[in-house]
Coordinates of C-alpha atoms and ligand atoms in Angstrom, one line a residue:
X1 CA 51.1 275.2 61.9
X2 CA 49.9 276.7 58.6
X3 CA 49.6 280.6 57.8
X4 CA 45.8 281.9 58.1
X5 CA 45.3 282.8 54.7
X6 CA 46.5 279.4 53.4
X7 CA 44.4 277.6 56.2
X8 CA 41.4 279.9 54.5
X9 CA 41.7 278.1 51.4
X10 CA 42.5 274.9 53.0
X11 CA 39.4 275.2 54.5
X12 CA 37.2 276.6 51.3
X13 CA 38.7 273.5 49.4
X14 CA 37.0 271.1 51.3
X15 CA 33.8 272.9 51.1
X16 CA 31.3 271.3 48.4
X17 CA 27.9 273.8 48.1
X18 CA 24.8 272.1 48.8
X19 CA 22.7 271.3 45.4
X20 CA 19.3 270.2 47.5
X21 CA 16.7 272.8 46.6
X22 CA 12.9 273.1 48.5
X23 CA 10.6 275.4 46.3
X24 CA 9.1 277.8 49.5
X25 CA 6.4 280.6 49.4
X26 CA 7.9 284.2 48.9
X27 CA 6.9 285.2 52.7
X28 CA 9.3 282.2 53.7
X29 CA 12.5 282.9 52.0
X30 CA 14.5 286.0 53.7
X31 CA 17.8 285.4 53.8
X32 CA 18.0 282.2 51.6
X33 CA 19.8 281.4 48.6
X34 CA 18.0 281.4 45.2
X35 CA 18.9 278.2 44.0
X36 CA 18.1 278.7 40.0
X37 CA 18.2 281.7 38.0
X38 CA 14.5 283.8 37.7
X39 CA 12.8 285.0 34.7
X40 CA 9.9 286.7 34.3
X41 CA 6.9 286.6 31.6
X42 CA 6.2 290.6 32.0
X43 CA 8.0 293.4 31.0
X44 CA 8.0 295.8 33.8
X45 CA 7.2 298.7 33.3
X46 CA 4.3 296.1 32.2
X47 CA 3.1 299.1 30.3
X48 CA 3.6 302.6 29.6
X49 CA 3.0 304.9 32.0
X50 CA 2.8 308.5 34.1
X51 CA 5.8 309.5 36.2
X52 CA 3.8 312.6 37.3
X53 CA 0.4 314.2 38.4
X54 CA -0.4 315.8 34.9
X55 CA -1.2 315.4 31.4
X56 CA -0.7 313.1 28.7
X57 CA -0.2 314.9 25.5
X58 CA 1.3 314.6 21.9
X59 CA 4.8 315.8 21.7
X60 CA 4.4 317.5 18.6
X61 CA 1.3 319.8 20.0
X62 CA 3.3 321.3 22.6
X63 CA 6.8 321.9 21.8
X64 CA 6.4 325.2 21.3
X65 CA 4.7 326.0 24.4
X66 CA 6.1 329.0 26.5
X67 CA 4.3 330.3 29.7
X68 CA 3.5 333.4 27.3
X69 CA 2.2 331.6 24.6
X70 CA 0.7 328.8 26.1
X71 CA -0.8 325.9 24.0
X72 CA -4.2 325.0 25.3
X73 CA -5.6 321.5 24.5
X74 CA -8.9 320.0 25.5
X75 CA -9.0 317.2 28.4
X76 CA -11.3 314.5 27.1
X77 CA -10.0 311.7 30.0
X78 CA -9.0 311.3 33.3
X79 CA -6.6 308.3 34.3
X80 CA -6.3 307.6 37.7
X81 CA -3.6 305.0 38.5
X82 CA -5.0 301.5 38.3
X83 CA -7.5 302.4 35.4
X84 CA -7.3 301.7 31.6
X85 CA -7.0 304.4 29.2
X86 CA -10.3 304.3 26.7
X87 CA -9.6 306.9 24.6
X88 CA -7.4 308.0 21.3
X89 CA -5.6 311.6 22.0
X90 CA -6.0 313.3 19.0
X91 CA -3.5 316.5 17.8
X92 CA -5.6 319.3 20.3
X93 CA -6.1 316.4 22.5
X94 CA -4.7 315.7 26.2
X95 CA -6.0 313.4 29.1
X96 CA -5.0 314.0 32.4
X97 CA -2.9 311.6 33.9
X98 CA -1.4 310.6 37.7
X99 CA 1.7 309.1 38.2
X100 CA 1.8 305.6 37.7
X101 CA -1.2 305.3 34.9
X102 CA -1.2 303.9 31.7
X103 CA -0.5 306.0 29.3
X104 CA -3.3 306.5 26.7
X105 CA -2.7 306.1 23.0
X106 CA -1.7 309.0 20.8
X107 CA -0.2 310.7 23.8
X108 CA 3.8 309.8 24.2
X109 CA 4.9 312.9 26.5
X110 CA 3.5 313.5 30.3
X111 CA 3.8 318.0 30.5
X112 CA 3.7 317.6 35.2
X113 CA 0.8 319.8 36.4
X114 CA 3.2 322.3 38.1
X115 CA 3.5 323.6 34.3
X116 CA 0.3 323.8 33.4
X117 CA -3.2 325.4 34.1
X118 CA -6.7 323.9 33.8
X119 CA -9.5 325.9 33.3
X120 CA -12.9 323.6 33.4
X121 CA -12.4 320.8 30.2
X122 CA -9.2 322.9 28.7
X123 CA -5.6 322.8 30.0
X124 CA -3.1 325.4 29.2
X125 CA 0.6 324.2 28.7
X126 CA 2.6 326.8 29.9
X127 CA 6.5 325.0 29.2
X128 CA 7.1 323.0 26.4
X129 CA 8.5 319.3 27.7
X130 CA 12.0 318.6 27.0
X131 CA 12.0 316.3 24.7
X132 CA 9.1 313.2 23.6
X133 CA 9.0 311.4 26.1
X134 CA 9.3 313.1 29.5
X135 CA 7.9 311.8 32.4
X136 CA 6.7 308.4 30.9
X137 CA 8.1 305.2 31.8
X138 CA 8.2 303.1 28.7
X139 CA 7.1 299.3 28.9
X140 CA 9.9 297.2 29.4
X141 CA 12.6 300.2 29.9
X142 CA 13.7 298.5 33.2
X143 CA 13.1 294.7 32.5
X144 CA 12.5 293.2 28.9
X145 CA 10.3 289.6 29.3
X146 CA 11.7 286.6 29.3
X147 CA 15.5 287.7 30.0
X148 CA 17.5 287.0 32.9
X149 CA 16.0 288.5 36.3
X150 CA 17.1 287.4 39.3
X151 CA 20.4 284.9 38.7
X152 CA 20.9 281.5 41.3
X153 CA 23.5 282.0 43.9
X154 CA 22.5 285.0 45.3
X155 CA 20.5 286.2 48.9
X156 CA 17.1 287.0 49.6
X157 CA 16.8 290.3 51.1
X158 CA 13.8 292.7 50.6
X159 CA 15.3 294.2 47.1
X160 CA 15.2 290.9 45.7
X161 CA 12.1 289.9 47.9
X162 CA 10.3 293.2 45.6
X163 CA 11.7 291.5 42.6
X164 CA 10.4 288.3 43.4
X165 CA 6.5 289.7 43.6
X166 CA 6.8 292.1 40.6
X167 CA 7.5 289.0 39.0
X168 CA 4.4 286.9 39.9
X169 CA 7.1 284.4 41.5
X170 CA 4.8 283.2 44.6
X171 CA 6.9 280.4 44.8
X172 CA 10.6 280.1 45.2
X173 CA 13.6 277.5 44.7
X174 CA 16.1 277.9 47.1
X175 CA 18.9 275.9 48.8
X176 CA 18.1 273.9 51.6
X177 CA 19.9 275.4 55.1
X178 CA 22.7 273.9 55.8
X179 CA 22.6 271.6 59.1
X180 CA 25.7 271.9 61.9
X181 CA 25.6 269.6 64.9
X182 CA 27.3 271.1 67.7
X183 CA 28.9 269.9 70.9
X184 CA 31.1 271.0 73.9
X185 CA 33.9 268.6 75.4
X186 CA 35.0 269.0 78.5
X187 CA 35.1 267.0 82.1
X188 CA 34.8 270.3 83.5
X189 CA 31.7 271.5 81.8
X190 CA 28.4 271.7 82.9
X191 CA 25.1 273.4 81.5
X192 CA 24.2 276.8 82.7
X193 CA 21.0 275.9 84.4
X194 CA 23.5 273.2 86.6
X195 CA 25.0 274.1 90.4
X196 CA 28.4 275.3 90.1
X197 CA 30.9 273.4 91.9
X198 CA 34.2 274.0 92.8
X199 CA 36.8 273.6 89.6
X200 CA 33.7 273.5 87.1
X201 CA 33.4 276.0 84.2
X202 CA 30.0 276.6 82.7
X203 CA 29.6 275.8 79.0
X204 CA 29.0 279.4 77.4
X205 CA 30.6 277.9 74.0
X206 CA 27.6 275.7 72.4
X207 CA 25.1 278.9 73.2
X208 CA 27.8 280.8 70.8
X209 CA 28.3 278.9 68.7
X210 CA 24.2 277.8 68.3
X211 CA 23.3 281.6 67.9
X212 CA 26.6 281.2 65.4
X213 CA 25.6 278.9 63.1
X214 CA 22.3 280.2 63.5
X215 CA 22.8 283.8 62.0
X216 CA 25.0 282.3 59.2
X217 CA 21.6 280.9 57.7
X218 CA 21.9 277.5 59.0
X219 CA 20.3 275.2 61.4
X220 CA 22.2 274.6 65.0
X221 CA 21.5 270.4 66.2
X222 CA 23.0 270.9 69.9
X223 CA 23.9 267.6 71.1
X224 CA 24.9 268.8 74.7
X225 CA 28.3 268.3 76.9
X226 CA 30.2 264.8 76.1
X227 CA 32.9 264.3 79.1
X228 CA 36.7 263.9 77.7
X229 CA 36.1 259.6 77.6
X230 CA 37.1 258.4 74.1
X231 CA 34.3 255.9 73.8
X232 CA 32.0 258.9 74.4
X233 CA 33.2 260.9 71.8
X234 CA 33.6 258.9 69.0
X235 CA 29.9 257.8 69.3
X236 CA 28.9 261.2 69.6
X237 CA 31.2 261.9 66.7
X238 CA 29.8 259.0 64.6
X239 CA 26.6 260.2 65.4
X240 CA 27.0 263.9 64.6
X241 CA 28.7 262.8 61.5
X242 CA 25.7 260.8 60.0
X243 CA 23.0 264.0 61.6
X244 CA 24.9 267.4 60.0
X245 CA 26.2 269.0 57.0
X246 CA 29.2 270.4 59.2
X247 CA 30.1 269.0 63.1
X248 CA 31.3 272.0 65.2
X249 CA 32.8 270.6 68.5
X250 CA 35.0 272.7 71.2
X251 CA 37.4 271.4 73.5
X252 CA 39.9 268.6 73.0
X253 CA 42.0 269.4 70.1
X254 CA 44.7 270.7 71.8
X255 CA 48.0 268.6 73.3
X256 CA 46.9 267.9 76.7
X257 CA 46.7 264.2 77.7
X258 CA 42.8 264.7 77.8
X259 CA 42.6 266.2 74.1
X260 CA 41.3 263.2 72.3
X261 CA 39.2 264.7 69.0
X262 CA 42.1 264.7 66.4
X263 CA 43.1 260.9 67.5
X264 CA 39.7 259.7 67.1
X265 CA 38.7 261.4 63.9
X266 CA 41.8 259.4 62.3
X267 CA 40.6 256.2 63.8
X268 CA 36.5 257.2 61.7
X269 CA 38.3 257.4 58.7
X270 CA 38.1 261.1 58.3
X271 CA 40.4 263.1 56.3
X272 CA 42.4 265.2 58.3
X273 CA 42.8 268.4 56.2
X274 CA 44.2 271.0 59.4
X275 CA 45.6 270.4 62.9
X276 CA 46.8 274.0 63.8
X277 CA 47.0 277.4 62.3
X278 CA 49.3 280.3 63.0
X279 CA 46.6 282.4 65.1
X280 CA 46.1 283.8 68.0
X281 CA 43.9 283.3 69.6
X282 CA 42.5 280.0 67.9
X283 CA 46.0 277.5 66.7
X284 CA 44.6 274.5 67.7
X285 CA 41.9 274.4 65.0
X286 CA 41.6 270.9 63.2
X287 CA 39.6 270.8 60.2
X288 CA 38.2 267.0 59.0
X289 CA 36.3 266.1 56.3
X290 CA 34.5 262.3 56.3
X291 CA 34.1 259.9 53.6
X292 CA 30.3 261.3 53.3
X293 CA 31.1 264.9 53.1
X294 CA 30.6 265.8 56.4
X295 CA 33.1 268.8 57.4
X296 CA 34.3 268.9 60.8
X297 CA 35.8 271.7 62.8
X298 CA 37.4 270.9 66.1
X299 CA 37.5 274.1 67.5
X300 CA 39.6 275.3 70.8
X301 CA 37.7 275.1 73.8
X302 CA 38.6 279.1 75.0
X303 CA 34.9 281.1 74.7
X304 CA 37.2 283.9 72.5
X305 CA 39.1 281.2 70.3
X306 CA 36.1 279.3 69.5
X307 CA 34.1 282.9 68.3
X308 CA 37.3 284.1 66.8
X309 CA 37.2 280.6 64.7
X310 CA 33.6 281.3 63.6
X311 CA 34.3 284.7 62.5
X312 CA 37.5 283.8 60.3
X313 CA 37.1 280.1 59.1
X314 CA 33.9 279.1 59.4
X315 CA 31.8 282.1 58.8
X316 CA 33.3 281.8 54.8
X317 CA 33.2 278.2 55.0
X318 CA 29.1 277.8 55.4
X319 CA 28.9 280.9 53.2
X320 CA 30.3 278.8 50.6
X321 CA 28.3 275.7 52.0
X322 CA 25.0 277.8 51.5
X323 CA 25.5 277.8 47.9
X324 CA 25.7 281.5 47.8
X325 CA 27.8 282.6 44.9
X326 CA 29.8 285.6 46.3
X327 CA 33.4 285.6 47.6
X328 CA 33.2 284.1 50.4
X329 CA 36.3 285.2 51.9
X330 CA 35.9 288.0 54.3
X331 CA 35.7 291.6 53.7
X332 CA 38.4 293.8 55.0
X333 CA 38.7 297.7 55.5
X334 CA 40.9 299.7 56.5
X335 CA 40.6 301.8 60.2
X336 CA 42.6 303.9 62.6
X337 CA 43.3 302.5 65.5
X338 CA 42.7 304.1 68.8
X339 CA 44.6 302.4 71.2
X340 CA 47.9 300.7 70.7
X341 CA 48.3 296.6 69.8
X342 CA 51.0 294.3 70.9
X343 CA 51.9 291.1 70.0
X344 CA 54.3 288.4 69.9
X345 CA 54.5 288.5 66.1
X346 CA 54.6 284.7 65.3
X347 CA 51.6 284.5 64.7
X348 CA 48.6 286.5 63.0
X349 CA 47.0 287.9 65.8
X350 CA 43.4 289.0 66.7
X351 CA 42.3 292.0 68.8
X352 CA 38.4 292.0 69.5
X353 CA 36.5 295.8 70.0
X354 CA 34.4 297.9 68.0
X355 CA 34.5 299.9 65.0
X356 CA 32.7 303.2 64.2
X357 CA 32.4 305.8 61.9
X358 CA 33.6 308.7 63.0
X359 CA 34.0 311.4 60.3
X360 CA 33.7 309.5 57.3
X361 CA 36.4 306.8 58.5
X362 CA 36.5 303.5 60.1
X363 CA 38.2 303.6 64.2
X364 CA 38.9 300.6 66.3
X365 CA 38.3 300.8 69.9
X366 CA 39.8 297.9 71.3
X367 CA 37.4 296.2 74.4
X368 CA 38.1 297.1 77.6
X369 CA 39.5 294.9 79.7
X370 CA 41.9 291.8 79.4
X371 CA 42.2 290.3 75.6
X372 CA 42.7 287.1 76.7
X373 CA 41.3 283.9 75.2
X374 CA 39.4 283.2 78.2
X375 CA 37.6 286.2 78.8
X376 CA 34.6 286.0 77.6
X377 CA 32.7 288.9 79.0
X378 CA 34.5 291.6 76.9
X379 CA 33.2 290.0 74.2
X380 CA 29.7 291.8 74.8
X381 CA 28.9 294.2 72.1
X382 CA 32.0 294.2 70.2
X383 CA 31.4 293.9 66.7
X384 CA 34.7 293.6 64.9
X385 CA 38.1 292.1 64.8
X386 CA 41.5 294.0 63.9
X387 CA 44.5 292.2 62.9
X388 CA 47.8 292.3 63.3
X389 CA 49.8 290.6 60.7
X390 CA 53.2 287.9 61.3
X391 CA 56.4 289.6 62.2
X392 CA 54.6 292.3 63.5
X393 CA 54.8 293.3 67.2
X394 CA 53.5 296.7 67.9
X395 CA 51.0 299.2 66.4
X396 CA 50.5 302.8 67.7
X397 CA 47.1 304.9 68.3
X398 CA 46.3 306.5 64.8
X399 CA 48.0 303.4 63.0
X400 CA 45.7 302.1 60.6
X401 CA 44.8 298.5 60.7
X402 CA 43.1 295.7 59.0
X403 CA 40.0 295.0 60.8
X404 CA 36.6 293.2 60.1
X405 CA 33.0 293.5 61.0
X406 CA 32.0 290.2 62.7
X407 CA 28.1 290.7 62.1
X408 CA 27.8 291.0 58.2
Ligands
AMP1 P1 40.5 272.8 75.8 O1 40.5 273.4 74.4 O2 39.6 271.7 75.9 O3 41.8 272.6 76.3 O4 39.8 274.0 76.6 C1 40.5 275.2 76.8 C2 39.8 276.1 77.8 O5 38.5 276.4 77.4 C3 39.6 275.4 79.2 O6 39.9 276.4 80.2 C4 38.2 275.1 79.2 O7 37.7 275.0 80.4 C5 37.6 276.2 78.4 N1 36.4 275.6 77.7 C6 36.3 274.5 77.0 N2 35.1 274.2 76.6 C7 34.3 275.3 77.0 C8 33.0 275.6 76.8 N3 32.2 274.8 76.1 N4 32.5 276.7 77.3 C9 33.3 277.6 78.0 N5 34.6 277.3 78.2 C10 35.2 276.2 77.7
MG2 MG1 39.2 270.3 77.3

């Protein structure tokens, strides 16, 4: 039985990121990894331009404008946004300008309407600008051509999406999603559209872990129940092994006589890296990795152990798998607990519930209800975990804990 944190870089250790790219269009790639770094051809600003409804003047003309000596200059253009500028503003000279248009030669200051007044094709400048400059966007003040935009490694969400289309890049590199075959062990299990009978338990865990694996970026392979018979297994194992990037199976990997993953993993050759960790819920984790690179995760067959698992081990393990280049190590704050925690302290121990914000600071509500391994339907709309570290047996309400949100 190892400690959590050294399991967590057990675990990362084995992990190789995927290198296979796909080039996909720019509506197709939320939420998937750039696989290699972006530039861009335009400067952006591409050119420059207004920051304000108003007019586009020369510096020089207006400095000394005050609202009781105004400086009046003829208008000889109007730039909407989306039209070229066809004319030289000469000393006297101004065009008026809307935000986002090109700025017109000669002019390199924007005065905003609110400080001027027009009268027919003359504008009065009624406040001298603060300094060259104001209210225009230069070309290439946010991004300079050709220089690093967007770098590989990181995730696709709309900020980078916007990137993307400033930059003309219709077409995308990004790492292919990982694949994880999943299946549930068990003589007692049976599908949720079967008959219940008397000693059988429905399998809830290859839903979870499906919609898991699922919002982690990656595609689930379900490959249904496999009864606890050896020969089953290890062709489902084989099989699993040869289909997916990662094999999650529950069940089977604890000590009873009818836990036969770990044994039959050593018999296929695989590496065994993990056989338990000092958690609870969740010790009878064994981690595998095969002579092709597959990783596999024998997960404990309790609904809460097996999410529990997810959340700390193999939530950072397909981050890392992704090809994302973050930490992939999980995010920890800090929050005030609301109801007390025990625990046996020999092991690092997990307490399911939910945390909110309540003025300005994190609180954990722990679920209602039992917080036992085998009760799955607490589970429902929690969305964090807090922890309570070895050699630690009881926390109070207004302690502060470690805790982690399970959906980010
Ligand atoms: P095991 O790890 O195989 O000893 O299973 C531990 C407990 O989890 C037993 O009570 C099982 O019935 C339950 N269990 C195992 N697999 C599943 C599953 N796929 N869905 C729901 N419960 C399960
Ligand atoms: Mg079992």
């Amino acid at each position: 039985m190892i400690p959590v944190k050294d399991a967590e870089a057990l675990i990362l250790s084995l992990v190789e990121p995927l290198t296979d790219k796909e080039v996909l269009p720019l509506e197709a790639v939320h939420g998937r990894i750039l696989a290699e770094p972006i530039t861009s051809a335009l400067d952006f600003p591409y050119w420059d331009n207004s920051a304000m409804d108003g007019y586009a003047v020369r510096f020089t003309d207006v400095k000394e404008a005050t609202p009781e000596n105004p400086i009046i200059l003829e208008i000889i253009e109007e730039i909407p946004a989306g039209n070229a500028p066809h004319k030289l503003i000469k000393t006297g000279q101004a065009a008026r300008i809307f935000t986002g248009a090109m700025m017109p030669e000669g002019a390199d200051t924007v005065i905003m309407q609110e400080n001027t007044e027009k009268q027919e094709n003359i504008v009065k400048i009624l406040q001298a600008p603060e300094k060259v400059g104001s209210f225009v966007r230069c070309q290439g003040d946010y991004y300079k051509a050709e220089n690093p935009l967007l770098s590989s490694g990181i995730c696709l969400n709309a900020p980078e999406i916007a990137v993307l289309a400033t930059a003309q890049c219709l077409r995308v590199p990004v790492y292919r999603r990982p694949q994880g075959v999943i299946f549930s062990t068990g003589n007692e299990l049976i599908s949720p559209d079967g008959s219940l009978q008397p000693g059988q338990i429905i399998d809830s865990n290859q839903y979870a872990l499906g919609a898991f694996i699922a919002q982690q970026g990656a595609i689930p392979l379900k490959m249904g129940i496999i009864p606890d018979d050896p020969s089953l297994l290890r062709t489902t194992i084989q099989r699993s092994v040869q289909q997916g990037d990662f094999v999650l199976s529950t069940g089977g990997v604890s000590v009873g006589d009818y836990d036969y993953i770990e044994g039959i993993l050593e018999e296929l050759g695989a590496h065994i890296a993990l056989r338990s960790v000092a958690i609870k819920p969740g010790k009878p984790l064994t981690v595998a990795k095969f002579p092709n690179g597959c990783l596999y995760f024998g997960i404990p067959g309790n609904p809460v152990s097996a999410l529990v698992t997810c959340w700390r081990f193999i939530k950072p393990a397909l981050k890392k798998l992704s090809g994302w280049a973050g930490d992939p190590t999980p995010q920890w704050l800090n929050a005030q607990l609301q109801q007390p925690l025990t625990s046996g302290g020999q092991r690092e121990t997990y307490f399911w519930g939910r945390l909110q914000i309540v003025a300005e600071d994190y609180q954990f509500f722990l679920a209602k209800g039992s917080q036992n391994s085998a009760n799955l339907i607490n589970l429902a709309q929690i969305n964090a975990l807090a922890v309570m570290p070895v050699g630690q047996t009881h926390l109070d309400t207004g302690e502060r804990v470690k805790a982690l949100f399970i959906d980010r």
